[in-house]
Amino acid sequence: MHSPSLTLYTEGASWLHSRHPFSKLAYLLLIAVAVYCAPGAWIPDAALLVLNVALAAWCGILPAVWKLSWRTMLPLALFMLPIHGLLFPGNHTQVYTVQGITLYAEGLHFAGIVLLQLATILTASLLFVFTTHPADYITSLTQAGWPPFVAYLMGSPLLMLPAMRARTATIQAAQRARGLDSEGGLMGRIRALPPLVTPLVLGAFSEIEQRAIALELRGFSATGPRTSLREVADSSLQRTARKAMLALSLGLAAYAVFA
């Protein structure tokens, strides 16, 4: 059983949980291409976002997806909406003016579309992260013939980022116990950064060395045939679906270039 502090994967038995990691990656690629290349302005983006939310609810991961999504999108919205509302080159329709500062409809519309595209890609990415165990992802890469070091390199972010988040929380708690004020005003937070960042970076380097030693002890660089305790199920139907999604992605990209 996995540890919640070491991975973002959420245990489940849903249809999406049981899909091959490559199938979910193909869907993620299709979403990323479709939001920028599909015809119909913002309507396809909104439809795909609704589809992602529906899939998250069906798989039982909607609360986790929502929590990470709003924490990511809210700062972006607070930054992008006023910037584009004020400075977008195509601005000419005034929406609101106060103290000589005017927000324009064109800039707000552009920022809204960009935020919608980012939210669609983000939710599709979270579907992959929350329903794909890192070990299954690395195993599927190895079974597909990828070199072990490449498979581990591509799968390690799913393990490292949650571990770094857990380490940050531990360092913050330890520094607060020593009297460090990390929740005060802006200047106080800036002064608190070095005592937090320094042990985080040093600990990350130490953990990289520990992981390298552990991998070598398990024969990571050994040559010859390899066996695995994990088996990632695949099917001809999923392989066909992946090919169809890849073909559709290429078709949408070609449409965007030549239309």
CSV table of C-alpha atoms in Angstrom, one decimal:
chain,number,residue,atom,x,y,z
A,1,MET,CA,0.0,0.0,0.0
A,2,HIS,CA,1.3,3.4,-0.9
A,3,SER,CA,2.1,6.2,1.5
A,4,PRO,CA,0.0,9.4,0.9
A,5,SER,CA,3.1,11.5,1.7
A,6,LEU,CA,5.1,9.9,-1.1
A,7,THR,CA,2.8,10.1,-4.0
A,8,LEU,CA,-0.3,11.9,-5.3
A,9,TYR,CA,-1.9,8.7,-6.5
A,10,THR,CA,-5.3,8.0,-5.0
A,11,GLU,CA,-6.3,4.4,-4.4
A,12,GLY,CA,-9.4,3.4,-6.4
A,13,ALA,CA,-11.0,0.8,-8.6
A,14,SER,CA,-12.6,3.0,-11.2
A,15,TRP,CA,-12.6,2.6,-14.9
A,16,LEU,CA,-9.9,5.3,-15.3
A,17,HIS,CA,-7.7,3.8,-12.6
A,18,SER,CA,-7.5,0.5,-14.5
A,19,ARG,CA,-6.6,2.1,-17.8
A,20,HIS,CA,-3.0,1.7,-19.1
A,21,PRO,CA,-0.8,4.7,-18.3
A,22,PHE,CA,-0.1,5.2,-22.0
A,23,SER,CA,-3.8,5.5,-22.7
A,24,LYS,CA,-4.2,8.3,-20.2
A,25,LEU,CA,-1.1,10.0,-21.6
A,26,ALA,CA,-2.6,9.8,-25.1
A,27,TYR,CA,-5.8,11.4,-23.7
A,28,LEU,CA,-3.7,14.1,-22.0
A,29,LEU,CA,-1.9,14.8,-25.3
A,30,LEU,CA,-5.2,15.0,-27.1
A,31,ILE,CA,-6.6,17.5,-24.6
A,32,ALA,CA,-3.5,19.7,-24.8
A,33,VAL,CA,-3.7,19.8,-28.6
A,34,ALA,CA,-7.5,20.2,-28.7
A,35,VAL,CA,-7.6,23.3,-26.5
A,36,TYR,CA,-5.3,25.2,-28.8
A,37,CYS,CA,-6.1,23.7,-32.2
A,38,ALA,CA,-9.8,22.7,-32.2
A,39,PRO,CA,-12.2,25.0,-34.1
A,40,GLY,CA,-15.0,26.7,-32.3
A,41,ALA,CA,-13.2,29.3,-30.1
A,42,TRP,CA,-13.7,28.6,-26.4
A,43,ILE,CA,-16.6,26.2,-26.7
A,44,PRO,CA,-14.5,23.0,-27.2
A,45,ASP,CA,-12.3,24.1,-24.3
A,46,ALA,CA,-15.3,24.4,-22.0
A,47,ALA,CA,-16.7,21.1,-23.1
A,48,LEU,CA,-13.4,19.3,-22.5
A,49,LEU,CA,-13.2,20.9,-19.0
A,50,VAL,CA,-16.7,19.7,-18.2
A,51,LEU,CA,-15.6,16.2,-19.4
A,52,ASN,CA,-12.5,16.2,-17.2
A,53,VAL,CA,-14.6,17.3,-14.2
A,54,ALA,CA,-17.2,14.6,-14.9
A,55,LEU,CA,-14.4,12.0,-15.2
A,56,ALA,CA,-12.9,13.2,-11.8
A,57,ALA,CA,-16.3,12.9,-10.2
A,58,TRP,CA,-16.8,9.4,-11.7
A,59,CYS,CA,-13.4,8.2,-10.4
A,60,GLY,CA,-14.0,9.7,-6.9
A,61,ILE,CA,-11.1,12.1,-7.1
A,62,LEU,CA,-13.1,15.4,-7.7
A,63,PRO,CA,-12.3,16.9,-4.2
A,64,ALA,CA,-8.5,16.4,-4.7
A,65,VAL,CA,-8.7,17.7,-8.3
A,66,TRP,CA,-10.7,20.7,-7.2
A,67,LYS,CA,-8.3,21.5,-4.3
A,68,LEU,CA,-5.2,21.5,-6.5
A,69,SER,CA,-6.9,23.2,-9.4
A,70,TRP,CA,-8.2,26.3,-7.6
A,71,ARG,CA,-5.0,26.7,-5.7
A,72,THR,CA,-3.1,26.8,-9.0
A,73,MET,CA,-5.6,28.8,-11.1
A,74,LEU,CA,-6.6,31.5,-8.5
A,75,PRO,CA,-3.1,33.2,-8.4
A,76,LEU,CA,-2.9,33.0,-12.2
A,77,ALA,CA,-6.4,34.6,-12.5
A,78,LEU,CA,-5.5,37.4,-10.0
A,79,PHE,CA,-2.4,38.1,-12.0
A,80,MET,CA,-3.7,37.7,-15.6
A,81,LEU,CA,-7.1,39.4,-15.5
A,82,PRO,CA,-5.9,42.8,-14.4
A,83,ILE,CA,-2.8,42.7,-16.6
A,84,HIS,CA,-4.6,41.8,-19.8
A,85,GLY,CA,-7.6,43.9,-18.8
A,86,LEU,CA,-5.4,46.9,-18.6
A,87,LEU,CA,-2.6,46.3,-21.1
A,88,PHE,CA,-3.9,43.9,-23.8
A,89,PRO,CA,-2.9,45.5,-27.2
A,90,GLY,CA,-6.4,45.0,-28.7
A,91,ASN,CA,-8.2,46.8,-25.9
A,92,HIS,CA,-10.9,49.4,-26.9
A,93,THR,CA,-14.2,48.5,-25.2
A,94,GLN,CA,-14.3,50.0,-21.7
A,95,VAL,CA,-15.8,47.9,-19.0
A,96,TYR,CA,-15.0,49.6,-15.7
A,97,THR,CA,-13.0,52.8,-14.8
A,98,VAL,CA,-11.8,54.0,-11.4
A,99,GLN,CA,-9.3,56.7,-10.6
A,100,GLY,CA,-8.3,56.9,-14.3
A,101,ILE,CA,-7.6,53.2,-14.5
A,102,THR,CA,-9.8,51.4,-17.1
A,103,LEU,CA,-10.4,47.7,-17.6
A,104,TYR,CA,-11.3,46.6,-21.2
A,105,ALA,CA,-13.4,43.8,-22.4
A,106,GLU,CA,-11.0,42.5,-25.0
A,107,GLY,CA,-8.2,41.9,-22.5
A,108,LEU,CA,-10.5,40.3,-20.0
A,109,HIS,CA,-11.9,38.0,-22.8
A,110,PHE,CA,-8.4,37.0,-23.8
A,111,ALA,CA,-7.3,36.3,-20.2
A,112,GLY,CA,-10.5,34.3,-19.6
A,113,ILE,CA,-9.8,32.1,-22.7
A,114,VAL,CA,-6.2,31.5,-21.6
A,115,LEU,CA,-7.3,30.6,-18.1
A,116,LEU,CA,-9.9,28.2,-19.5
A,117,GLN,CA,-7.3,26.5,-21.6
A,118,LEU,CA,-4.9,26.2,-18.7
A,119,ALA,CA,-7.7,24.8,-16.4
A,120,THR,CA,-8.6,22.2,-19.0
A,121,ILE,CA,-5.0,21.0,-19.4
A,122,LEU,CA,-4.5,21.1,-15.6
A,123,THR,CA,-7.5,19.0,-14.8
A,124,ALA,CA,-6.5,16.4,-17.5
A,125,SER,CA,-3.0,16.3,-16.0
A,126,LEU,CA,-4.5,15.7,-12.5
A,127,LEU,CA,-6.6,12.9,-13.8
A,128,PHE,CA,-3.4,11.2,-14.9
A,129,VAL,CA,-1.5,11.9,-11.7
A,130,PHE,CA,-4.3,10.9,-9.3
A,131,THR,CA,-5.2,7.7,-11.1
A,132,THR,CA,-1.8,6.4,-12.2
A,133,HIS,CA,0.6,4.8,-9.7
A,134,PRO,CA,4.2,5.9,-10.4
A,135,ALA,CA,5.3,2.3,-10.2
A,136,ASP,CA,2.8,1.3,-12.9
A,137,TYR,CA,3.9,4.2,-15.1
A,138,ILE,CA,7.6,3.2,-14.8
A,139,THR,CA,6.8,-0.4,-15.3
A,140,SER,CA,4.8,0.4,-18.5
A,141,LEU,CA,7.7,2.3,-19.9
A,142,THR,CA,10.1,-0.5,-19.1
A,143,GLN,CA,7.8,-3.1,-20.7
A,144,ALA,CA,7.5,-0.9,-23.8
A,145,GLY,CA,11.3,-1.2,-24.2
A,146,TRP,CA,12.5,2.1,-22.8
A,147,PRO,CA,15.9,2.0,-21.0
A,148,PRO,CA,15.5,1.8,-17.2
A,149,PHE,CA,17.2,5.1,-16.6
A,150,VAL,CA,14.8,6.9,-19.0
A,151,ALA,CA,11.8,5.2,-17.5
A,152,TYR,CA,12.9,6.2,-14.0
A,153,LEU,CA,13.7,9.8,-15.2
A,154,MET,CA,10.2,10.2,-16.6
A,155,GLY,CA,8.5,8.6,-13.6
A,156,SER,CA,10.5,10.2,-10.8
A,157,PRO,CA,8.6,13.6,-10.9
A,158,LEU,CA,5.5,11.8,-9.7
A,159,LEU,CA,7.5,10.7,-6.7
A,160,MET,CA,9.8,13.6,-6.1
A,161,LEU,CA,7.3,16.5,-6.0
A,162,PRO,CA,5.0,15.1,-3.3
A,163,ALA,CA,8.1,14.1,-1.3
A,164,MET,CA,9.4,17.7,-1.6
A,165,ARG,CA,6.1,19.0,-0.4
A,166,ALA,CA,6.2,16.7,2.6
A,167,ARG,CA,9.8,17.7,3.4
A,168,THR,CA,8.8,21.4,3.1
A,169,ALA,CA,6.0,21.0,5.7
A,170,THR,CA,8.4,19.2,8.0
A,171,ILE,CA,11.0,21.9,7.7
A,172,GLN,CA,8.4,24.6,8.3
A,173,ALA,CA,7.2,22.8,11.5
A,174,ALA,CA,10.7,22.4,12.8
A,175,GLN,CA,11.7,26.0,12.2
A,176,ARG,CA,8.5,27.3,13.8
A,177,ALA,CA,9.3,25.1,16.9
A,178,ARG,CA,12.6,27.0,17.0
A,179,GLY,CA,10.8,30.3,17.0
A,180,LEU,CA,10.9,31.2,13.3
A,181,ASP,CA,7.9,33.4,12.3
A,182,SER,CA,6.9,32.3,8.8
A,183,GLU,CA,3.3,33.5,8.9
A,184,GLY,CA,3.7,37.2,9.6
A,185,GLY,CA,3.7,40.1,7.1
A,186,LEU,CA,5.4,40.2,3.7
A,187,MET,CA,8.9,41.2,5.1
A,188,GLY,CA,8.7,38.5,7.8
A,189,ARG,CA,7.9,35.9,5.1
A,190,ILE,CA,10.9,37.1,3.0
A,191,ARG,CA,13.2,36.9,6.0
A,192,ALA,CA,12.0,33.4,6.8
A,193,LEU,CA,12.8,32.1,3.3
A,194,PRO,CA,16.6,31.4,3.7
A,195,PRO,CA,16.0,29.2,6.9
A,196,LEU,CA,13.4,27.2,4.9
A,197,VAL,CA,15.0,27.0,1.5
A,198,THR,CA,18.6,26.1,2.6
A,199,PRO,CA,17.7,22.8,4.4
A,200,LEU,CA,15.2,22.0,1.7
A,201,VAL,CA,17.9,22.2,-1.1
A,202,LEU,CA,20.5,20.4,1.0
A,203,GLY,CA,18.0,17.7,1.9
A,204,ALA,CA,17.1,17.3,-1.7
A,205,PHE,CA,20.7,16.7,-2.7
A,206,SER,CA,21.1,14.2,0.1
A,207,GLU,CA,18.0,12.4,-1.0
A,208,ILE,CA,19.2,12.1,-4.6
A,209,GLU,CA,22.3,10.4,-3.4
A,210,GLN,CA,20.3,8.0,-1.2
A,211,ARG,CA,18.0,7.2,-4.0
A,212,ALA,CA,21.0,6.5,-6.3
A,213,ILE,CA,22.6,4.2,-3.8
A,214,ALA,CA,19.3,2.4,-3.2
A,215,LEU,CA,18.8,1.9,-7.0
A,216,GLU,CA,22.3,0.5,-7.5
A,217,LEU,CA,21.9,-1.9,-4.6
A,218,ARG,CA,18.8,-3.2,-6.4
A,219,GLY,CA,20.7,-3.8,-9.7
A,220,PHE,CA,19.4,-0.7,-11.5
A,221,SER,CA,22.4,-0.6,-13.9
A,222,ALA,CA,22.6,-4.4,-14.4
A,223,THR,CA,22.3,-5.7,-18.0
A,224,GLY,CA,20.3,-8.6,-19.2
A,225,PRO,CA,16.6,-9.6,-18.9
A,226,ARG,CA,14.5,-8.0,-16.1
A,227,THR,CA,11.5,-9.2,-14.3
A,228,SER,CA,8.9,-7.2,-12.4
A,229,LEU,CA,6.5,-7.9,-9.5
A,230,ARG,CA,4.0,-5.5,-11.1
A,231,GLU,CA,2.1,-6.2,-14.3
A,232,VAL,CA,0.4,-3.4,-16.1
A,233,ALA,CA,-2.7,-4.7,-18.0
A,234,ASP,CA,-3.1,-3.6,-21.6
A,235,SER,CA,-5.5,-4.7,-24.3
A,236,SER,CA,-5.9,-4.4,-28.1
A,237,LEU,CA,-8.8,-2.1,-27.6
A,238,GLN,CA,-6.7,0.3,-25.6
A,239,ARG,CA,-3.9,0.2,-28.1
A,240,THR,CA,-6.4,1.0,-30.9
A,241,ALA,CA,-7.9,3.9,-28.8
A,242,ARG,CA,-4.4,5.3,-28.3
A,243,LYS,CA,-3.6,5.2,-32.0
A,244,ALA,CA,-6.9,7.0,-32.7
A,245,MET,CA,-6.2,9.7,-30.1
A,246,LEU,CA,-2.7,10.2,-31.5
A,247,ALA,CA,-4.1,10.4,-35.1
A,248,LEU,CA,-6.8,12.9,-33.9
A,249,SER,CA,-4.1,15.0,-32.2
A,250,LEU,CA,-2.0,15.1,-35.4
A,251,GLY,CA,-5.1,16.0,-37.4
A,252,LEU,CA,-6.0,18.9,-35.1
A,253,ALA,CA,-2.4,20.1,-35.2
A,254,ALA,CA,-2.4,20.0,-39.0
A,255,TYR,CA,-5.8,21.8,-39.1
A,256,ALA,CA,-4.4,24.6,-36.9
A,257,VAL,CA,-1.3,25.0,-39.2
A,258,PHE,CA,-3.0,24.8,-42.6
A,259,ALA,CA,-6.6,26.0,-42.0
